[in-house]
PDB file of C-alpha atoms in Angstrom:
ATOM      1  CA  UNK E   1     -37.108  85.926  54.700  1.00  0.00           C
ATOM      2  CA  UNK E   2     -33.577  84.823  54.623  1.00  0.00           C
ATOM      3  CA  UNK E   3     -32.361  88.057  53.433  1.00  0.00           C
ATOM      4  CA  UNK E   4     -33.894  90.069  56.095  1.00  0.00           C
ATOM      5  CA  UNK E   5     -34.374  87.796  59.267  1.00  0.00           C
ATOM      6  CA  UNK E   6     -32.142  85.516  60.998  1.00  0.00           C
ATOM      7  CA  UNK E   7     -32.877  82.275  62.928  1.00  0.00           C
ATOM      8  CA  UNK E   8     -32.105  82.154  66.502  1.00  0.00           C
ATOM      9  CA  UNK E   9     -28.806  80.389  65.800  1.00  0.00           C
ATOM     10  CA  UNK E  10     -27.699  82.858  63.154  1.00  0.00           C
ATOM     11  CA  UNK E  11     -28.705  85.988  65.208  1.00  0.00           C
ATOM     12  CA  UNK E  12     -26.814  84.432  68.321  1.00  0.00           C
ATOM     13  CA  UNK E  13     -23.629  83.903  66.137  1.00  0.00           C
ATOM     14  CA  UNK E  14     -23.834  87.593  64.979  1.00  0.00           C
ATOM     15  CA  UNK E  15     -24.064  88.838  68.616  1.00  0.00           C
ATOM     16  CA  UNK E  16     -21.456  86.378  69.674  1.00  0.00           C
ATOM     17  CA  UNK E  17     -23.689  84.761  72.438  1.00  0.00           C
ATOM     18  CA  UNK E  18     -25.151  81.414  73.040  1.00  0.00           C
ATOM     19  CA  UNK E  19     -28.668  80.800  71.820  1.00  0.00           C
ATOM     20  CA  UNK E  20     -29.855  80.022  75.462  1.00  0.00           C
ATOM     21  CA  UNK E  21     -29.067  83.782  76.283  1.00  0.00           C
ATOM     22  CA  UNK E  22     -31.567  84.865  73.643  1.00  0.00           C
ATOM     23  CA  UNK E  23     -34.044  82.354  74.856  1.00  0.00           C
ATOM     24  CA  UNK E  24     -33.639  83.700  78.548  1.00  0.00           C
ATOM     25  CA  UNK E  25     -34.174  87.457  77.403  1.00  0.00           C
ATOM     26  CA  UNK E  26     -37.377  86.234  75.697  1.00  0.00           C
ATOM     27  CA  UNK E  27     -38.619  84.453  78.754  1.00  0.00           C
ATOM     28  CA  UNK E  28     -38.176  87.611  80.898  1.00  0.00           C
ATOM     29  CA  UNK E  29     -39.578  89.888  78.132  1.00  0.00           C
ATOM     30  CA  UNK E  30     -36.464  91.707  77.752  1.00  0.00           C
ATOM     31  CA  UNK E  31     -35.668  91.045  74.081  1.00  0.00           C
ATOM     32  CA  UNK E  32     -38.058  89.040  71.877  1.00  0.00           C
ATOM     33  CA  UNK E  33     -37.702  87.945  68.170  1.00  0.00           C
ATOM     34  CA  UNK E  34     -39.542  89.937  65.733  1.00  0.00           C
ATOM     35  CA  UNK E  35     -41.495  86.925  64.441  1.00  0.00           C
ATOM     36  CA  UNK E  36     -42.474  83.693  66.094  1.00  0.00           C
ATOM     37  CA  UNK E  37     -44.026  81.279  63.607  1.00  0.00           C
ATOM     38  CA  UNK E  38     -46.798  78.740  64.380  1.00  0.00           C
ATOM     39  CA  UNK E  39     -44.245  76.092  64.416  1.00  0.00           C
ATOM     40  CA  UNK E  40     -42.294  77.879  67.126  1.00  0.00           C
ATOM     41  CA  UNK E  41     -39.349  79.076  65.043  1.00  0.00           C
ATOM     42  CA  UNK E  42     -38.127  82.230  65.839  1.00  0.00           C
ATOM     43  CA  UNK E  43     -36.706  85.175  63.576  1.00  0.00           C
ATOM     44  CA  UNK E  44     -34.827  88.098  64.516  1.00  0.00           C
ATOM     45  CA  UNK E  45     -34.619  91.275  62.110  1.00  0.00           C
ATOM     46  CA  UNK E  46     -31.191  92.784  61.339  1.00  0.00           C
ATOM     47  CA  UNK E  47     -32.196  96.122  63.173  1.00  0.00           C
ATOM     48  CA  UNK E  48     -32.611  94.072  66.192  1.00  0.00           C
ATOM     49  CA  UNK E  49     -28.835  93.686  66.155  1.00  0.00           C
ATOM     50  CA  UNK E  50     -28.389  97.144  67.439  1.00  0.00           C
ATOM     51  CA  UNK E  51     -30.899  96.989  70.129  1.00  0.00           C
ATOM     52  CA  UNK E  52     -29.122  93.800  71.434  1.00  0.00           C
ATOM     53  CA  UNK E  53     -25.722  95.761  71.248  1.00  0.00           C
ATOM     54  CA  UNK E  54     -27.284  98.328  73.460  1.00  0.00           C
ATOM     55  CA  UNK E  55     -28.452  95.684  75.977  1.00  0.00           C
ATOM     56  CA  UNK E  56     -24.801  94.211  75.967  1.00  0.00           C
ATOM     57  CA  UNK E  57     -23.185  97.650  76.451  1.00  0.00           C
ATOM     58  CA  UNK E  58     -25.411  98.684  79.286  1.00  0.00           C
ATOM     59  CA  UNK E  59     -24.694  95.385  81.071  1.00  0.00           C
ATOM     60  CA  UNK E  60     -20.959  96.087  80.603  1.00  0.00           C
ATOM     61  CA  UNK E  61     -21.864  99.421  82.525  1.00  0.00           C
ATOM     62  CA  UNK E  62     -23.323  97.587  85.380  1.00  0.00           C
ATOM     63  CA  UNK E  63     -26.990  98.089  84.525  1.00  0.00           C
ATOM     64  CA  UNK E  64     -29.244  95.336  85.624  1.00  0.00           C
ATOM     65  CA  UNK E  65     -31.455  93.340  83.198  1.00  0.00           C
ATOM     66  CA  UNK E  66     -34.423  94.517  85.210  1.00  0.00           C
ATOM     67  CA  UNK E  67     -33.306  98.221  84.852  1.00  0.00           C
ATOM     68  CA  UNK E  68     -32.570  97.502  81.030  1.00  0.00           C
ATOM     69  CA  UNK E  69     -35.966  96.152  80.493  1.00  0.00           C
ATOM     70  CA  UNK E  70     -37.636  99.206  82.101  1.00  0.00           C
ATOM     71  CA  UNK E  71     -35.536 101.546  79.870  1.00  0.00           C
ATOM     72  CA  UNK E  72     -36.356  99.661  76.669  1.00  0.00           C
ATOM     73  CA  UNK E  73     -40.219  99.643  77.560  1.00  0.00           C
ATOM     74  CA  UNK E  74     -40.057 103.495  78.163  1.00  0.00           C
ATOM     75  CA  UNK E  75     -37.445 104.706  75.792  1.00  0.00           C
ATOM     76  CA  UNK E  76     -37.744 107.787  73.686  1.00  0.00           C
ATOM     77  CA  UNK E  77     -34.955 110.084  72.393  1.00  0.00           C
ATOM     78  CA  UNK E  78     -34.940 112.311  75.479  1.00  0.00           C
ATOM     79  CA  UNK E  79     -34.704 109.410  77.680  1.00  0.00           C
ATOM     80  CA  UNK E  80     -31.937 108.022  75.635  1.00  0.00           C
ATOM     81  CA  UNK E  81     -29.915 111.182  75.851  1.00  0.00           C
ATOM     82  CA  UNK E  82     -30.368 111.285  79.589  1.00  0.00           C
ATOM     83  CA  UNK E  83     -29.065 107.726  79.913  1.00  0.00           C
ATOM     84  CA  UNK E  84     -26.110 108.429  77.639  1.00  0.00           C
ATOM     85  CA  UNK E  85     -25.185 111.368  79.624  1.00  0.00           C
ATOM     86  CA  UNK E  86     -25.357 109.254  82.916  1.00  0.00           C
ATOM     87  CA  UNK E  87     -23.399 106.432  81.327  1.00  0.00           C
ATOM     88  CA  UNK E  88     -20.768 108.931  79.917  1.00  0.00           C
ATOM     89  CA  UNK E  89     -20.071 110.045  83.559  1.00  0.00           C
ATOM     90  CA  UNK E  90     -19.740 106.646  84.826  1.00  0.00           C
ATOM     91  CA  UNK E  91     -17.332 105.544  81.952  1.00  0.00           C
ATOM     92  CA  UNK E  92     -15.159 108.883  82.635  1.00  0.00           C
ATOM     93  CA  UNK E  93     -15.121 107.749  86.440  1.00  0.00           C
ATOM     94  CA  UNK E  94     -13.974 104.377  85.350  1.00  0.00           C
ATOM     95  CA  UNK E  95     -11.224 105.929  82.983  1.00  0.00           C
ATOM     96  CA  UNK E  96     -10.051 108.048  85.802  1.00  0.00           C
ATOM     97  CA  UNK E  97     -10.017 105.132  88.164  1.00  0.00           C
ATOM     98  CA  UNK E  98      -7.994 102.861  85.714  1.00  0.00           C
ATOM     99  CA  UNK E  99      -5.503 105.727  84.987  1.00  0.00           C
ATOM    100  CA  UNK E 100      -4.982 105.892  88.768  1.00  0.00           C
ATOM    101  CA  UNK E 101      -4.351 102.265  88.809  1.00  0.00           C
ATOM    102  CA  UNK E 102      -1.938 102.595  85.852  1.00  0.00           C
ATOM    103  CA  UNK E 103      -0.135 105.335  87.718  1.00  0.00           C
ATOM    104  CA  UNK E 104       0.138 103.342  90.892  1.00  0.00           C
ATOM    105  CA  UNK E 105       1.471 100.500  88.943  1.00  0.00           C
ATOM    106  CA  UNK E 106       4.163 102.543  87.423  1.00  0.00           C
ATOM    107  CA  UNK E 107       5.099 104.153  90.739  1.00  0.00           C
ATOM    108  CA  UNK E 108       5.309 100.668  92.405  1.00  0.00           C
ATOM    109  CA  UNK E 109       7.582  99.479  89.469  1.00  0.00           C
ATOM    110  CA  UNK E 110       9.962 102.413  90.036  1.00  0.00           C
ATOM    111  CA  UNK E 111      10.046 101.958  93.726  1.00  0.00           C
ATOM    112  CA  UNK E 112      10.596  98.327  93.784  1.00  0.00           C
ATOM    113  CA  UNK E 113      13.345  98.815  90.925  1.00  0.00           C
ATOM    114  CA  UNK E 114      14.896 101.657  93.122  1.00  0.00           C
ATOM    115  CA  UNK E 115      14.831  99.166  96.057  1.00  0.00           C
ATOM    116  CA  UNK E 116      16.486  96.385  94.333  1.00  0.00           C
ATOM    117  CA  UNK E 117      19.255  98.572  92.842  1.00  0.00           C
ATOM    118  CA  UNK E 118      20.051 100.211  96.187  1.00  0.00           C
ATOM    119  CA  UNK E 119      23.655 101.687  96.081  1.00  0.00           C
ATOM    120  CA  UNK E 120      25.234 104.384  98.529  1.00  0.00           C
ATOM    121  CA  UNK E 121      24.065 103.862 102.093  1.00  0.00           C
ATOM    122  CA  UNK E 122      23.941 107.455 103.125  1.00  0.00           C
ATOM    123  CA  UNK E 123      24.383 110.276 100.502  1.00  0.00           C
ATOM    124  CA  UNK E 124      23.051 113.806  99.686  1.00  0.00           C
ATOM    125  CA  UNK E 125      20.287 113.938  97.133  1.00  0.00           C
ATOM    126  CA  UNK E 126      18.402 116.959  95.369  1.00  0.00           C
ATOM    127  CA  UNK E 127      14.709 116.318  95.461  1.00  0.00           C
ATOM    128  CA  UNK E 128      12.058 117.978  93.627  1.00  0.00           C
ATOM    129  CA  UNK E 129       9.016 119.387  95.461  1.00  0.00           C
ATOM    130  CA  UNK E 130       6.280 116.907  95.917  1.00  0.00           C
ATOM    131  CA  UNK E 131       2.527 117.286  96.858  1.00  0.00           C
ATOM    132  CA  UNK E 132       1.603 115.130  99.772  1.00  0.00           C
ATOM    133  CA  UNK E 133      -1.538 114.529 101.661  1.00  0.00           C
ATOM    134  CA  UNK E 134      -0.508 114.286 105.324  1.00  0.00           C
ATOM    135  CA  UNK E 135      -2.633 112.624 108.237  1.00  0.00           C
ATOM    136  CA  UNK E 136      -3.597 114.644 111.302  1.00  0.00           C
ATOM    137  CA  UNK E 137      -0.565 115.228 113.647  1.00  0.00           C
ATOM    138  CA  UNK E 138      -0.268 112.002 115.390  1.00  0.00           C
ATOM    139  CA  UNK E 139       2.784 112.923 117.451  1.00  0.00           C
ATOM    140  CA  UNK E 140       2.920 112.277 121.232  1.00  0.00           C
ATOM    141  CA  UNK E 141      -0.631 110.337 121.122  1.00  0.00           C
ATOM    142  CA  UNK E 142      -0.080 107.508 123.713  1.00  0.00           C
ATOM    143  CA  UNK E 143      -3.749 106.624 123.569  1.00  0.00           C
ATOM    144  CA  UNK E 144      -3.696 105.631 119.828  1.00  0.00           C
ATOM    145  CA  UNK E 145      -1.726 102.868 118.194  1.00  0.00           C
ATOM    146  CA  UNK E 146      -0.195 103.080 114.762  1.00  0.00           C
ATOM    147  CA  UNK E 147      -2.981 100.821 113.484  1.00  0.00           C
ATOM    148  CA  UNK E 148      -5.632 103.503 114.811  1.00  0.00           C
ATOM    149  CA  UNK E 149      -3.954 106.177 112.753  1.00  0.00           C
ATOM    150  CA  UNK E 150      -3.648 104.051 109.831  1.00  0.00           C
ATOM    151  CA  UNK E 151      -7.254 103.187 109.849  1.00  0.00           C
ATOM    152  CA  UNK E 152      -8.196 106.877 110.397  1.00  0.00           C
ATOM    153  CA  UNK E 153      -5.985 107.962 107.583  1.00  0.00           C
ATOM    154  CA  UNK E 154      -7.315 105.501 104.891  1.00  0.00           C
ATOM    155  CA  UNK E 155     -10.845 106.701 105.816  1.00  0.00           C
ATOM    156  CA  UNK E 156      -9.704 110.307 105.491  1.00  0.00           C
ATOM    157  CA  UNK E 157      -8.350 109.486 101.955  1.00  0.00           C
ATOM    158  CA  UNK E 158     -11.438 107.365 101.056  1.00  0.00           C
ATOM    159  CA  UNK E 159     -13.592 110.563 102.186  1.00  0.00           C
ATOM    160  CA  UNK E 160     -11.789 112.902  99.755  1.00  0.00           C
ATOM    161  CA  UNK E 161     -12.377 110.326  96.928  1.00  0.00           C
ATOM    162  CA  UNK E 162      -8.564 109.091  96.918  1.00  0.00           C
ATOM    163  CA  UNK E 163      -9.299 105.324  96.762  1.00  0.00           C
ATOM    164  CA  UNK E 164      -6.015 104.293  95.291  1.00  0.00           C
ATOM    165  CA  UNK E 165      -2.950 104.377  97.261  1.00  0.00           C
ATOM    166  CA  UNK E 166       0.267 102.252  96.282  1.00  0.00           C
ATOM    167  CA  UNK E 167       2.156 103.275  99.446  1.00  0.00           C
ATOM    168  CA  UNK E 168       1.598 105.182 102.586  1.00  0.00           C
ATOM    169  CA  UNK E 169       4.898 106.865 103.908  1.00  0.00           C
ATOM    170  CA  UNK E 170       5.794 108.404 107.389  1.00  0.00           C
ATOM    171  CA  UNK E 171       6.944 111.592 108.451  1.00  0.00           C
ATOM    172  CA  UNK E 172       9.001 111.955 111.736  1.00  0.00           C
ATOM    173  CA  UNK E 173      10.606 115.140 113.334  1.00  0.00           C
ATOM    174  CA  UNK E 174      14.441 115.391 113.557  1.00  0.00           C
ATOM    175  CA  UNK E 175      13.911 116.518 117.109  1.00  0.00           C
ATOM    176  CA  UNK E 176      12.311 113.211 117.848  1.00  0.00           C
ATOM    177  CA  UNK E 177      15.379 111.306 116.116  1.00  0.00           C
ATOM    178  CA  UNK E 178      17.718 113.439 118.045  1.00  0.00           C
ATOM    179  CA  UNK E 179      15.971 112.221 121.410  1.00  0.00           C
ATOM    180  CA  UNK E 180      15.953 108.572 120.030  1.00  0.00           C
ATOM    181  CA  UNK E 181      12.226 108.643 119.778  1.00  0.00           C
ATOM    182  CA  UNK E 182      12.259 106.680 116.438  1.00  0.00           C
ATOM    183  CA  UNK E 183       8.714 105.543 116.505  1.00  0.00           C
ATOM    184  CA  UNK E 184       6.985 108.871 117.562  1.00  0.00           C
ATOM    185  CA  UNK E 185       5.734 109.600 114.044  1.00  0.00           C
ATOM    186  CA  UNK E 186       4.239 113.229 113.159  1.00  0.00           C
ATOM    187  CA  UNK E 187       2.133 112.029 110.102  1.00  0.00           C
ATOM    188  CA  UNK E 188       1.320 109.465 107.672  1.00  0.00           C
ATOM    189  CA  UNK E 189       1.233 110.694 104.088  1.00  0.00           C
ATOM    190  CA  UNK E 190       0.868 109.698 100.431  1.00  0.00           C
ATOM    191  CA  UNK E 191       2.174 111.371  97.267  1.00  0.00           C
ATOM    192  CA  UNK E 192      -0.685 112.808  95.041  1.00  0.00           C
ATOM    193  CA  UNK E 193      -0.853 114.907  91.900  1.00  0.00           C
ATOM    194  CA  UNK E 194      -3.932 117.006  92.995  1.00  0.00           C
ATOM    195  CA  UNK E 195      -3.506 119.888  95.188  1.00  0.00           C
ATOM    196  CA  UNK E 196      -6.521 119.964  97.697  1.00  0.00           C
ATOM    197  CA  UNK E 197      -6.749 123.440  99.529  1.00  0.00           C
ATOM    198  CA  UNK E 198      -6.442 123.002 103.218  1.00  0.00           C
ATOM    199  CA  UNK E 199      -5.558 119.223 102.735  1.00  0.00           C
ATOM    200  CA  UNK E 200      -2.542 118.782 100.761  1.00  0.00           C
ATOM    201  CA  UNK E 201       1.035 120.516 101.483  1.00  0.00           C
ATOM    202  CA  UNK E 202       4.282 120.587  99.767  1.00  0.00           C
ATOM    203  CA  UNK E 203       7.178 118.717 100.507  1.00  0.00           C
ATOM    204  CA  UNK E 204       9.730 121.317  99.864  1.00  0.00           C
ATOM    205  CA  UNK E 205      12.346 120.965  97.271  1.00  0.00           C
ATOM    206  CA  UNK E 206      16.026 120.898  98.215  1.00  0.00           C
ATOM    207  CA  UNK E 207      19.084 118.795  99.263  1.00  0.00           C
ATOM    208  CA  UNK E 208      18.094 115.727 101.560  1.00  0.00           C
ATOM    209  CA  UNK E 209      20.303 113.347 103.416  1.00  0.00           C
ATOM    210  CA  UNK E 210      19.078 109.901 102.289  1.00  0.00           C
ATOM    211  CA  UNK E 211      19.649 106.419 103.177  1.00  0.00           C
ATOM    212  CA  UNK E 212      18.370 103.134 102.616  1.00  0.00           C
ATOM    213  CA  UNK E 213      17.751 100.445 105.120  1.00  0.00           C
ATOM    214  CA  UNK E 214      17.181  96.906 104.725  1.00  0.00           C
ATOM    215  CA  UNK E 215      15.402  95.120 107.432  1.00  0.00           C
ATOM    216  CA  UNK E 216      12.343  95.326 109.501  1.00  0.00           C
ATOM    217  CA  UNK E 217      10.683  98.739 110.408  1.00  0.00           C
ATOM    218  CA  UNK E 218      11.340  98.525 114.100  1.00  0.00           C
ATOM    219  CA  UNK E 219      15.165  98.541 113.411  1.00  0.00           C
ATOM    220  CA  UNK E 220      14.982 101.601 111.421  1.00  0.00           C
ATOM    221  CA  UNK E 221      16.772 103.310 114.325  1.00  0.00           C
ATOM    222  CA  UNK E 222      19.987 101.674 113.380  1.00  0.00           C
ATOM    223  CA  UNK E 223      19.827 103.663 109.928  1.00  0.00           C
ATOM    224  CA  UNK E 224      18.757 106.761 111.540  1.00  0.00           C
ATOM    225  CA  UNK E 225      21.677 106.692 114.065  1.00  0.00           C
ATOM    226  CA  UNK E 226      24.060 106.141 111.184  1.00  0.00           C
ATOM    227  CA  UNK E 227      22.587 108.924 109.096  1.00  0.00           C
ATOM    228  CA  UNK E 228      22.604 111.523 112.229  1.00  0.00           C
ATOM    229  CA  UNK E 229      26.314 110.627 112.742  1.00  0.00           C
ATOM    230  CA  UNK E 230      27.151 111.154 109.102  1.00  0.00           C
ATOM    231  CA  UNK E 231      25.515 114.586 109.238  1.00  0.00           C
ATOM    232  CA  UNK E 232      27.349 115.431 112.433  1.00  0.00           C
ATOM    233  CA  UNK E 233      30.676 114.181 111.001  1.00  0.00           C
ATOM    234  CA  UNK E 234      30.223 116.052 107.920  1.00  0.00           C
ATOM    235  CA  UNK E 235      28.815 119.400 109.276  1.00  0.00           C
ATOM    236  CA  UNK E 236      25.450 118.881 107.486  1.00  0.00           C
ATOM    237  CA  UNK E 237      22.772 120.937 109.159  1.00  0.00           C
ATOM    238  CA  UNK E 238      19.425 119.076 109.130  1.00  0.00           C
ATOM    239  CA  UNK E 239      15.943 120.517 108.693  1.00  0.00           C
ATOM    240  CA  UNK E 240      12.946 119.775 110.506  1.00  0.00           C
ATOM    241  CA  UNK E 241      11.650 116.431 109.277  1.00  0.00           C
ATOM    242  CA  UNK E 242      12.567 112.945 107.890  1.00  0.00           C
ATOM    243  CA  UNK E 243      10.358 111.377 105.256  1.00  0.00           C
ATOM    244  CA  UNK E 244      10.084 107.512 105.233  1.00  0.00           C
ATOM    245  CA  UNK E 245       8.989 105.641 102.111  1.00  0.00           C
ATOM    246  CA  UNK E 246       8.709 101.725 101.903  1.00  0.00           C
ATOM    247  CA  UNK E 247      10.246 100.719  98.501  1.00  0.00           C
ATOM    248  CA  UNK E 248      10.005  97.158  99.186  1.00  0.00           C
ATOM    249  CA  UNK E 249       7.412  95.743 101.755  1.00  0.00           C
ATOM    250  CA  UNK E 250       5.056  92.780 102.218  1.00  0.00           C
ATOM    251  CA  UNK E 251       3.526  93.315  99.037  1.00  0.00           C
ATOM    252  CA  UNK E 252       6.703  92.281  97.162  1.00  0.00           C
ATOM    253  CA  UNK E 253       8.860  90.612  99.898  1.00  0.00           C
ATOM    254  CA  UNK E 254       7.668  87.685 102.205  1.00  0.00           C
ATOM    255  CA  UNK E 255      10.629  88.017 104.617  1.00  0.00           C
ATOM    256  CA  UNK E 256      10.596  91.304 106.606  1.00  0.00           C
ATOM    257  CA  UNK E 257      14.303  91.091 107.078  1.00  0.00           C
ATOM    258  CA  UNK E 258      14.639  92.079 103.367  1.00  0.00           C
ATOM    259  CA  UNK E 259      12.134  94.999 103.395  1.00  0.00           C
ATOM    260  CA  UNK E 260      13.882  98.188 101.817  1.00  0.00           C
ATOM    261  CA  UNK E 261      13.024 101.656 103.337  1.00  0.00           C
ATOM    262  CA  UNK E 262      14.114 104.949 101.832  1.00  0.00           C
ATOM    263  CA  UNK E 263      14.923 107.665 104.522  1.00  0.00           C
ATOM    264  CA  UNK E 264      14.915 111.266 103.482  1.00  0.00           C
ATOM    265  CA  UNK E 265      15.976 113.918 105.882  1.00  0.00           C
ATOM    266  CA  UNK E 266      15.531 117.538 105.205  1.00  0.00           C
ATOM    267  CA  UNK E 267      18.848 119.543 105.234  1.00  0.00           C
ATOM    268  CA  UNK E 268      19.629 123.367 104.929  1.00  0.00           C
ATOM    269  CA  UNK E 269      22.317 122.630 102.545  1.00  0.00           C
ATOM    270  CA  UNK E 270      22.608 124.803  99.549  1.00  0.00           C
ATOM    271  CA  UNK E 271      21.992 122.864  96.302  1.00  0.00           C
ATOM    272  CA  UNK E 272      25.263 124.267  94.724  1.00  0.00           C
ATOM    273  CA  UNK E 273      27.307 122.833  97.532  1.00  0.00           C
ATOM    274  CA  UNK E 274      25.956 118.929  97.111  1.00  0.00           C
ATOM    275  CA  UNK E 275      27.758 116.613  95.208  1.00  0.00           C
TER     276      UNK E 275
END
């Protein structure tokens, strides 16, 4: 008996659970000891350990005790294969989700580090191409607030299965900057690794006039005026759009006066002419 079967305490210790878990599973008819003596002593066989492990792992995958009970009562090899296939897909989805979380963390670390170590106020930088997912055009839309567009854009991303976004940037036309319309945004956007036909676009590679601004978003106009003056004074021909990315915002900084925004304005400069 002792070589083949285990008491409730011994079996609970093997399974790394408290004895009351085994009692509860017995009460609901999910997992019963193989032998119950007339004196009430319960004994579990060694092969029941593997059944208990299945229950534990199915619970980890979010399966209810009720559904696990149904499976165990009806199980056969074909049903087991179907269950494994279903759970394999769920695990793959979880892996993808946590990979996206990890990527988000690394991106946020890089952006925050850049924000902490800002140096040149205005400078030319060669930027690579970037896949971005823009919102619908929001320029000249007086009947909608920024909050409305933000809400719609997050729903738009979620509908595409993009549920992890570490930062939402903004796109504004240089034409609006020239007209001092510093809040008339054209699009919201996020950077993404996946190209979605008809949805994503490419932020083209090239030389960008870049600058950092420390302060509240409503005061970005001061940085833009400085950058436009810099471009004019140095004969830099600007392109169509500026991209705004928020390196340090409310998630990392309590005081809005110390938010850090990076501004990147397209130019028509040749890469060989940049310094």
